[in-house]
Coordinates of N, CA, C and O and ligand atoms in Angstrom, one line a residue:
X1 N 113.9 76.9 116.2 CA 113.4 78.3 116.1 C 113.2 78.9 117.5 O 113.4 78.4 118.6
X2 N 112.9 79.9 117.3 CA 113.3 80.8 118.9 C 112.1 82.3 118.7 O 111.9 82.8 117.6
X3 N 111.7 82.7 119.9 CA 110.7 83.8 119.7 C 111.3 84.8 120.5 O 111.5 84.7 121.7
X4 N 111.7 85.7 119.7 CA 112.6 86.9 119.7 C 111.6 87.9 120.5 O 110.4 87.9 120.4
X5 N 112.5 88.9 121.4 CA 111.5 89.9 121.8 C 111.5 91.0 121.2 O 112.5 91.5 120.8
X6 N 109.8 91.5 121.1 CA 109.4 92.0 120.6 C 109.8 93.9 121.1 O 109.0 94.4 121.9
X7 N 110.6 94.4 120.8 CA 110.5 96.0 121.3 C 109.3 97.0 121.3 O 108.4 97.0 120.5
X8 N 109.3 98.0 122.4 CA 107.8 98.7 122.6 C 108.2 100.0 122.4 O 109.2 100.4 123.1
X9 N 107.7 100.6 121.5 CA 107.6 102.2 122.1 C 107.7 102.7 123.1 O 106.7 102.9 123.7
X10 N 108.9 103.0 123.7 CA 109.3 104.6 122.6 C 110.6 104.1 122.7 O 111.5 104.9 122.8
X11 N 111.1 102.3 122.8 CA 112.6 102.0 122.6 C 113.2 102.7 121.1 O 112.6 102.9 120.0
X12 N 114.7 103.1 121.7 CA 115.3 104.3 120.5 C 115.4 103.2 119.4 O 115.2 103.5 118.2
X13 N 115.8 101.9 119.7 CA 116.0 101.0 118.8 C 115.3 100.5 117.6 O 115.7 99.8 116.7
X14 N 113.9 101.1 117.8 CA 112.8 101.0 116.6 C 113.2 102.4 115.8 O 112.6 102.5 114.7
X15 N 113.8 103.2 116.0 CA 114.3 104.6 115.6 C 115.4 104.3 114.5 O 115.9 105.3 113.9
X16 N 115.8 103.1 114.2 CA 117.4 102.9 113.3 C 117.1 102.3 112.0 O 116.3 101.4 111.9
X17 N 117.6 102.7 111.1 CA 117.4 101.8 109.8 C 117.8 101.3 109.6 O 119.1 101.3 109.8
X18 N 117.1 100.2 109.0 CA 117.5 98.5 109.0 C 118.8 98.7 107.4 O 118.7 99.3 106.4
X19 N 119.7 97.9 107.9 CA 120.9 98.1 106.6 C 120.7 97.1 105.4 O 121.0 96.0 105.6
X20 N 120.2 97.4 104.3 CA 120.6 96.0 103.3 C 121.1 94.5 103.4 O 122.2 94.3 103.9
X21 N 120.6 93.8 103.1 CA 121.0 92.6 103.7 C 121.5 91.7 102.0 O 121.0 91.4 100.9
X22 N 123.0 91.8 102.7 CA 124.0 91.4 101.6 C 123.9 90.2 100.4 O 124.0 90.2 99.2
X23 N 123.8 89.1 101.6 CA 123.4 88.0 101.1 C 122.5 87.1 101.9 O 122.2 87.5 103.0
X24 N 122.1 85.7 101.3 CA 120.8 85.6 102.7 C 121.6 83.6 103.0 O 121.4 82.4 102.7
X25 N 122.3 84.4 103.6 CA 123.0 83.1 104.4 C 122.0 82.2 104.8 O 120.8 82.2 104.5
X26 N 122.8 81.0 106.0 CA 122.0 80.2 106.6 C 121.7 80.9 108.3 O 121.0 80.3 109.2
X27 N 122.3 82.0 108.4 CA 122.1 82.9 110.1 C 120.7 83.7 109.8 O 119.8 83.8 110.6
X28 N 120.8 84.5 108.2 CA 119.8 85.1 107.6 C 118.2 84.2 107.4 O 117.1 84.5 107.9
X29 N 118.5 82.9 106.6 CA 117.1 82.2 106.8 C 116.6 82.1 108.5 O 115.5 82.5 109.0
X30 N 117.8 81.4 109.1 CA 117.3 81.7 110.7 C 117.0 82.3 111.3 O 116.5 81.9 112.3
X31 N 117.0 83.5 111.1 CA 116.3 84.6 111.8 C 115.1 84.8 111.2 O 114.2 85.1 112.0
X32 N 114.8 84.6 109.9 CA 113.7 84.8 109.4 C 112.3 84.0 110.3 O 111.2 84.4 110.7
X33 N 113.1 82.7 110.2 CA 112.0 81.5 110.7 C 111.7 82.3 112.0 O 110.5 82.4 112.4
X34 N 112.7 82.7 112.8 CA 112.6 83.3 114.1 C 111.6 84.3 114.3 O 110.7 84.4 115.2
X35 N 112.0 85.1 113.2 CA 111.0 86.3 113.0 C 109.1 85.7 112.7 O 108.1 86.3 113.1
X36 N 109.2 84.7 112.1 CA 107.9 83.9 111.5 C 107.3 83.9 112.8 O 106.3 84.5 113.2
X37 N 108.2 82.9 113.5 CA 107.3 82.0 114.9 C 107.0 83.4 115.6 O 105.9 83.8 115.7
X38 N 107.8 84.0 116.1 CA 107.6 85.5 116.7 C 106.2 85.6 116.7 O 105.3 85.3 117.5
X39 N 106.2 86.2 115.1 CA 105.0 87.1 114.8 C 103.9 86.1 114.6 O 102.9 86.9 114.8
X40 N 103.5 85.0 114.4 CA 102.5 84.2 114.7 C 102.3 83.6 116.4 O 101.3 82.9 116.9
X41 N 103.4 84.1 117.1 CA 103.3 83.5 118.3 C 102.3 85.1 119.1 O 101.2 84.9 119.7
X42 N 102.8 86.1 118.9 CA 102.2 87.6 119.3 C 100.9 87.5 119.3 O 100.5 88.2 120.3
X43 N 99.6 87.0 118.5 CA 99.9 87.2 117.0 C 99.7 88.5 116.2 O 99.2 89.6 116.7
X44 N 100.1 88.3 114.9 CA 100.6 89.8 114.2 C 100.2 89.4 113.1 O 100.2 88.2 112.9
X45 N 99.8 90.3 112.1 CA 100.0 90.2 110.8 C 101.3 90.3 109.6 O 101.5 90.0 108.4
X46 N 102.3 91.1 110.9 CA 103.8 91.4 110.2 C 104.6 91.6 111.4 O 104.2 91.7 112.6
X47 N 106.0 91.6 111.1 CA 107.0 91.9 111.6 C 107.9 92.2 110.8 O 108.1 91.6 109.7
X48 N 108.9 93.8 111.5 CA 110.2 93.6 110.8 C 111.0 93.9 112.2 O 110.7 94.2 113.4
X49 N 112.5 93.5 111.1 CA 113.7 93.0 111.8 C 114.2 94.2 113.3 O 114.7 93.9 114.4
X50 N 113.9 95.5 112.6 CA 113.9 96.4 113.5 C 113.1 96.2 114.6 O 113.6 96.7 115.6
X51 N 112.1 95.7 114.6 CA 110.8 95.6 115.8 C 111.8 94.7 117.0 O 111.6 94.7 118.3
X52 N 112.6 93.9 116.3 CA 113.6 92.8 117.2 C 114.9 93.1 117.5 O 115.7 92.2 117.9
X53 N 115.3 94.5 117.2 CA 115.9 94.7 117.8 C 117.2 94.8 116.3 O 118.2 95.4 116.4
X54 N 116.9 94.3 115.3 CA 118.3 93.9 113.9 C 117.9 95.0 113.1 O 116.8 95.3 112.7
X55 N 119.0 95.3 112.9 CA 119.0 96.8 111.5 C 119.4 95.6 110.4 O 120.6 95.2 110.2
X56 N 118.4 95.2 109.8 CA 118.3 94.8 108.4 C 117.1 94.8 107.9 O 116.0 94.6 108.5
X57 N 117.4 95.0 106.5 CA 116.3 95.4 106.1 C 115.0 94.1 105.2 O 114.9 93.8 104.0
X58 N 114.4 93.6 106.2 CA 113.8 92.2 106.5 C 112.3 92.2 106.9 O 112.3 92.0 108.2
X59 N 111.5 92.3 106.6 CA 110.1 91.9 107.1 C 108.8 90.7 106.8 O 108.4 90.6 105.7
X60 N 108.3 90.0 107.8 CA 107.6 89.2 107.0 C 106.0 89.9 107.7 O 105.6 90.5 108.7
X61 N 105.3 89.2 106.4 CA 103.8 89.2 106.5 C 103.3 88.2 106.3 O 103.6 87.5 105.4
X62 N 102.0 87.9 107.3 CA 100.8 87.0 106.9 C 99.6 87.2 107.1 O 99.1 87.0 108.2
X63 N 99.1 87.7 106.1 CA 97.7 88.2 106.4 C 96.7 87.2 106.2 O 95.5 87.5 106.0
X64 N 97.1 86.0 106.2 CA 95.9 85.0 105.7 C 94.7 84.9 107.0 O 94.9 84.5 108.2
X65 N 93.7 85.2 106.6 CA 92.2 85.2 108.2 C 92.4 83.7 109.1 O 93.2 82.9 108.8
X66 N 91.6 83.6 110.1 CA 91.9 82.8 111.1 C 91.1 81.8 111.0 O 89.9 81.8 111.2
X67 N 92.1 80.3 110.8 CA 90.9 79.1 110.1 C 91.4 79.0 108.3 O 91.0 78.1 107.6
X68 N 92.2 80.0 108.0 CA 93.0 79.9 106.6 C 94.2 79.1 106.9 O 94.5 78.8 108.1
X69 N 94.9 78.7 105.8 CA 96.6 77.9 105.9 C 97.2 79.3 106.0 O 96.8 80.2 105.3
X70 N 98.2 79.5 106.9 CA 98.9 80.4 106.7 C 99.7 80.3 105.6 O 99.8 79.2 105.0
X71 N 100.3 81.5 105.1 CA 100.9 82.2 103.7 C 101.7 83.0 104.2 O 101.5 84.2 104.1
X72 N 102.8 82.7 104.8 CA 104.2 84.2 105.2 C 104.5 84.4 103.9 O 104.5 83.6 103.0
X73 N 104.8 85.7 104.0 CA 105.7 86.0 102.8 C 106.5 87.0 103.5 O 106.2 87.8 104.3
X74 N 107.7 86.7 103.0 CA 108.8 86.7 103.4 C 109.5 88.6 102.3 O 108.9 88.9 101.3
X75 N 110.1 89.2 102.6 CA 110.4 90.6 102.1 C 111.6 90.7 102.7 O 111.7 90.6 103.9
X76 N 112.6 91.1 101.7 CA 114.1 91.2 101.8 C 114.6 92.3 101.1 O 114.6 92.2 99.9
X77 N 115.2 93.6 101.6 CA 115.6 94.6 100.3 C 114.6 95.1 99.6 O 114.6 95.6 98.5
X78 N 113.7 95.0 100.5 CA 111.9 95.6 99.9 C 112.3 97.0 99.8 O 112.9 97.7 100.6
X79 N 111.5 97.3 98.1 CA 111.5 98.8 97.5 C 110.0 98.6 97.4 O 109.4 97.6 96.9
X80 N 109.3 99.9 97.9 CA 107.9 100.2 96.8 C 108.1 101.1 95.8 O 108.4 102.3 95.9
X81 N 107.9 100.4 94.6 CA 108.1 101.3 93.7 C 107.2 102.1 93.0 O 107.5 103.0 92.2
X82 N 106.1 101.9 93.5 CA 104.9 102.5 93.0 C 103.9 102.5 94.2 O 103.7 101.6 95.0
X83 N 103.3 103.7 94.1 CA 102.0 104.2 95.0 C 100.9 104.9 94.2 O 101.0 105.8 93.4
X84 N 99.4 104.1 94.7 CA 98.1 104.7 93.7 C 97.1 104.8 95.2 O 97.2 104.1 96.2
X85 N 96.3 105.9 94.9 CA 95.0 106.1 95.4 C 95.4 106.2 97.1 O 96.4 106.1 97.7
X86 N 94.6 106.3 97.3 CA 94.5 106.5 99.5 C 93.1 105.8 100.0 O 92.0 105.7 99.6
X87 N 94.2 105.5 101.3 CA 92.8 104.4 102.2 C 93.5 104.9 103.6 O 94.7 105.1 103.8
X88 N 92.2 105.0 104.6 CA 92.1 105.2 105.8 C 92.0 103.6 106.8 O 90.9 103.2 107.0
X89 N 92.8 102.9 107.2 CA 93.0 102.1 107.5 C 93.3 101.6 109.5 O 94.4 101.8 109.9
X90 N 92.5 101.2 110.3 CA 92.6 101.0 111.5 C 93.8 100.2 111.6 O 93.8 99.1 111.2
X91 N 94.7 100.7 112.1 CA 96.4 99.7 111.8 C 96.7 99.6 113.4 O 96.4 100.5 114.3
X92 N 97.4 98.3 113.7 CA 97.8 97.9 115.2 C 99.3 97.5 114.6 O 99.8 97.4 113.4
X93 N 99.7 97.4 115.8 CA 101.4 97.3 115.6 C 101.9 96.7 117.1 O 101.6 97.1 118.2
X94 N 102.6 95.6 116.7 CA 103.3 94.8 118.0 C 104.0 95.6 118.6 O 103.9 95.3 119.8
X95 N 104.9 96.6 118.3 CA 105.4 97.8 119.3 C 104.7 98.9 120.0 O 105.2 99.6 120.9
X96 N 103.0 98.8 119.5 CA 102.3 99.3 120.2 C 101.3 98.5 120.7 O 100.2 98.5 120.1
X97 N 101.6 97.9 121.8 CA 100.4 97.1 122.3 C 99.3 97.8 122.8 O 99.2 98.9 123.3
X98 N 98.2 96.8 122.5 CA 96.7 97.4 122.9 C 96.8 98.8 122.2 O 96.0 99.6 122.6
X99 N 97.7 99.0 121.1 CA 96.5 100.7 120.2 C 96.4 100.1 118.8 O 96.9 99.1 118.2
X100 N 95.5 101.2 118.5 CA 94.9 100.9 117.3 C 94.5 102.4 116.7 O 93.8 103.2 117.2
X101 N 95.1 102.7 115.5 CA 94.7 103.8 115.0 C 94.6 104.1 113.6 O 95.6 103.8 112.9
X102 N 93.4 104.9 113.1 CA 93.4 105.2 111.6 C 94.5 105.7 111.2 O 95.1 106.4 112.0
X103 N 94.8 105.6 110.1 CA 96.3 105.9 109.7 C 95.9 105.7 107.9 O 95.3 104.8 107.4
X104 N 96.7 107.2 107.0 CA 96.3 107.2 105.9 C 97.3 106.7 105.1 O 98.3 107.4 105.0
X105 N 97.1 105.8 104.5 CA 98.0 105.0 103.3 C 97.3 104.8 102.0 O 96.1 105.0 101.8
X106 N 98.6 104.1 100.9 CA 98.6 104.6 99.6 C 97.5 103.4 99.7 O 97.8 102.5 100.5
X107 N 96.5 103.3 99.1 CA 95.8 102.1 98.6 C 95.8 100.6 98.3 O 95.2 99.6 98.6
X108 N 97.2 101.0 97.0 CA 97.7 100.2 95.9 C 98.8 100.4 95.7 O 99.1 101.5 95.2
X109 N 100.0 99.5 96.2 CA 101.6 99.4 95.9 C 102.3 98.9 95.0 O 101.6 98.1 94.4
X110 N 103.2 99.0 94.6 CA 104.1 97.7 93.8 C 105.2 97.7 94.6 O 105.9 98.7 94.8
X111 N 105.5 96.5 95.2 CA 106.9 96.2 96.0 C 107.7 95.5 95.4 O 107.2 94.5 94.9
X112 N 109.1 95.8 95.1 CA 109.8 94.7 94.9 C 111.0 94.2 95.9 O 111.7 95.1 96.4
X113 N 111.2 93.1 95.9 CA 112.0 92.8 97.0 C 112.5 91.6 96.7 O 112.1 91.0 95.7
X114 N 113.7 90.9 97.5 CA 114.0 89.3 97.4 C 113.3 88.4 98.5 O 113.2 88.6 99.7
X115 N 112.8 87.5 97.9 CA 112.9 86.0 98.9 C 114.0 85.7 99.7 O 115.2 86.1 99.5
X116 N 113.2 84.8 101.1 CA 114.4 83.6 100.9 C 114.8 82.9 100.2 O 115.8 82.4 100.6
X117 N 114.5 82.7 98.6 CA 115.3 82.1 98.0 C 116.4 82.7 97.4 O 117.2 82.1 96.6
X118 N 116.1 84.4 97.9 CA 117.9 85.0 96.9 C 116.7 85.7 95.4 O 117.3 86.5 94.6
X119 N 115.2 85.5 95.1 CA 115.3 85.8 93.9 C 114.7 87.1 94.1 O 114.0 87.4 95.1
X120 N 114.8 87.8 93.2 CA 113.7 89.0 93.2 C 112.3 88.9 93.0 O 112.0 88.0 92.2
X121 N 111.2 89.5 93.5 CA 110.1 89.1 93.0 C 109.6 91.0 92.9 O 110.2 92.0 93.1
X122 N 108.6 90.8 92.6 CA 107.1 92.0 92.1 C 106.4 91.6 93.1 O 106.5 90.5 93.7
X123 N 105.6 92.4 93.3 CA 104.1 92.3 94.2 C 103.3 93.5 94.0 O 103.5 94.6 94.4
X124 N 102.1 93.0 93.4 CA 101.4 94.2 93.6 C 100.0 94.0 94.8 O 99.1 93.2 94.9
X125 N 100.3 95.2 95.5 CA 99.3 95.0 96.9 C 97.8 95.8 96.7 O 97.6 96.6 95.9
X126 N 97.0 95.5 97.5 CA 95.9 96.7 97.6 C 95.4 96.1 99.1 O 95.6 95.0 99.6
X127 N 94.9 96.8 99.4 CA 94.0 96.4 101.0 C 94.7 96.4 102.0 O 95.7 97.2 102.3
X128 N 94.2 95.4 102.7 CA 95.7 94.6 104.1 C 96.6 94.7 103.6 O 97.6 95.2 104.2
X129 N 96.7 94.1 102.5 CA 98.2 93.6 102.3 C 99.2 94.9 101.7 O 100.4 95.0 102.0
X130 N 98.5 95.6 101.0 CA 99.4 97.0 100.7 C 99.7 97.7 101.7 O 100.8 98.4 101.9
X131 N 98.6 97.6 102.7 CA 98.9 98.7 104.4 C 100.0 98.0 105.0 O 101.0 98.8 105.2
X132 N 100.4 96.3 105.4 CA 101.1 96.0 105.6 C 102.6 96.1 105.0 O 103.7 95.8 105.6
X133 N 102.4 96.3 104.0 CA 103.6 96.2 103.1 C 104.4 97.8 103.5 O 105.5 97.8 103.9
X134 N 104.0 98.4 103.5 CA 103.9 99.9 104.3 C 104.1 100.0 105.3 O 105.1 100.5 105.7
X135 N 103.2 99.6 106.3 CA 103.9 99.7 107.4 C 105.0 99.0 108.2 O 105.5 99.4 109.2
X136 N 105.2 98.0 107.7 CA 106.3 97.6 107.4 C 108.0 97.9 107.0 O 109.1 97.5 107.4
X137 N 107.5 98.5 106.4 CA 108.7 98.8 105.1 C 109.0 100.4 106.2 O 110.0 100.5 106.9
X138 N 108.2 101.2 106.2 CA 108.4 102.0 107.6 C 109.2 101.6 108.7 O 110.1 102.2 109.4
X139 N 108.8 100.3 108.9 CA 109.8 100.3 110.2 C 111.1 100.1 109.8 O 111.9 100.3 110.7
X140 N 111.6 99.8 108.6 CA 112.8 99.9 108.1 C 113.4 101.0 107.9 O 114.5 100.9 107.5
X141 N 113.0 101.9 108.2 CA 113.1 103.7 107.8 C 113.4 104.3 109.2 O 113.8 105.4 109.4
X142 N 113.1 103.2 110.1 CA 113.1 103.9 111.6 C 111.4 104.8 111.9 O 111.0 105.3 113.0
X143 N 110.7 104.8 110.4 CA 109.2 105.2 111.1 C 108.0 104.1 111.5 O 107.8 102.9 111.2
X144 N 107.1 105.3 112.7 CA 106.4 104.4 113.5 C 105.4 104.9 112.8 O 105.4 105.7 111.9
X145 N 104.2 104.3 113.4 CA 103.0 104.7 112.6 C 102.5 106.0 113.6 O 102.0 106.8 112.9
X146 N 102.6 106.4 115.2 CA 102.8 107.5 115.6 C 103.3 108.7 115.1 O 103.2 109.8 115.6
X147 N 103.9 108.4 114.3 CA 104.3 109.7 113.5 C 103.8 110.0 112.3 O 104.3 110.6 111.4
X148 N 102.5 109.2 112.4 CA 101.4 109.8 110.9 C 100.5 110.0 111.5 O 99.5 109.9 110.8
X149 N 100.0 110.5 113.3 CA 99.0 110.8 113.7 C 99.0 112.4 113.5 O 99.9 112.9 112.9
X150 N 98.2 113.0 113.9 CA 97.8 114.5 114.0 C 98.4 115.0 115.5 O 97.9 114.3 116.4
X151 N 99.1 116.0 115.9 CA 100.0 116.3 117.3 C 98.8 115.6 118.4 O 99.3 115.1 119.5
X152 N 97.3 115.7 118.1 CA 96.9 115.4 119.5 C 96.9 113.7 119.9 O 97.2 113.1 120.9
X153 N 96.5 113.4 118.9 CA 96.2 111.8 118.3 C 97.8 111.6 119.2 O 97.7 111.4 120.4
X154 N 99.0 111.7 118.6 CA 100.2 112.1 119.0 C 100.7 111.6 120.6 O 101.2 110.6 121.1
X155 N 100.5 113.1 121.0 CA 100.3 113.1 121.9 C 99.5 112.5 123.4 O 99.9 112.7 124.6
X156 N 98.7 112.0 123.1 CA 97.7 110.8 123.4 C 98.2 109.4 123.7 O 98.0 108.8 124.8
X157 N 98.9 108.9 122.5 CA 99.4 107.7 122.4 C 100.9 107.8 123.1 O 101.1 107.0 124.0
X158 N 101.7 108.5 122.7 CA 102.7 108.4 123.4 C 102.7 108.2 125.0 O 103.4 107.5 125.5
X159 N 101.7 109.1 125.6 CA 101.0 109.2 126.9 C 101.0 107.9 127.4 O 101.8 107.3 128.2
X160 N 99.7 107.5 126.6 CA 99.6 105.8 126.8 C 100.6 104.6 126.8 O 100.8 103.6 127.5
X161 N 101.2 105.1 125.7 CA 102.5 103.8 126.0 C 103.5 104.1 126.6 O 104.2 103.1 126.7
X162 N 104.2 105.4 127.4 CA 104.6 105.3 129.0 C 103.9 105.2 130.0 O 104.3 105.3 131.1
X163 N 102.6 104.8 129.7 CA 102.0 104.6 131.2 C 101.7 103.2 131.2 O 101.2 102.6 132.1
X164 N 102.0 102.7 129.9 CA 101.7 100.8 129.7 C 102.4 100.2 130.3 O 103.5 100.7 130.4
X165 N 102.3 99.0 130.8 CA 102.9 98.1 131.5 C 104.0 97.3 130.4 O 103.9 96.1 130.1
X166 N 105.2 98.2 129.7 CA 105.8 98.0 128.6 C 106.7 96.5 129.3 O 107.5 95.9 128.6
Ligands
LIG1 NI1 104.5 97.8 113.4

């Protein structure tokens, strides 16, 4: 396995949508693992494929607390197909190092997506794990969580991450 770099704000390359991912070969599991160690090496609660630089549409999460077994779950061809209620949520993002900002999401999700194993699964989220699943699934869309701030919030952060030591 191999720890892929991580892209920063305001690279255009976080701007592209990740394409469907056909079938999930043995290059496709590999990258995945890649993407795992990545984002436990940073550490993160999620990564998608776009953050690395690959337009496919691939993200993993592990929200398990520190001192838990970790729990990746893996998301392939992720649809939410359902959104309930709103939550105000302090969200960080490996493409934005060192910020942190409230950001308004759906509460309660239903995702469905494939495994690594090829099968489809359901998921229904609420809390962390719905915010993640969202923001997430965002970066597949080519959106950042900067572009759910308010122009000043906005403008602020972008500031900050050209004057970061990217
Ligand atoms: Ni992110």
């Amino acid at each position: 396995m191999a720890i892929l770099t991580i892209l920063h704000y305001p690279d255009p390359r976080l701007r592209e949508a990740g394409k469907p991912v056909d079938a999930i070969t043995d290059e496709v599991k590999k990258f995945v693992g890649d993407m795992a160690e990545t984002m436990y090496a940073a550490p993160g609660v999620g990564l998608a494929a776009t953050q690395v630089g690959v337009a496919l549409r691939i993200f993993v999460i592990d929200i398990a607390d520190e001192g838990e077994p970790s729990a990746l779950q893996v998301f392939i061809n992720a649809e939410i197909v359902e959104k309930r209620g709103k939550i105000e949520w302090k969200e960080g993002c490996l493409s934005f190092p060192g910020a942190s900002e409230n950001i308004d999401r759906a509460e309660w999700v239903k995702v469905r997506a494939k495994g690594l194993d090829g099968e489809l699964f359901e998921l229904e989220a609420e809390g962390l794990l719905a915010v993640a699943v969202q923001h997430e699934n965002d970066h597949l869309d080519g959106k950042l969580m900067i572009d759910k701030l308010g122009p000043l919030r906005k403008r602020v952060l972008h500031r900050k991450m050209l004057a970061g030591a990217n």
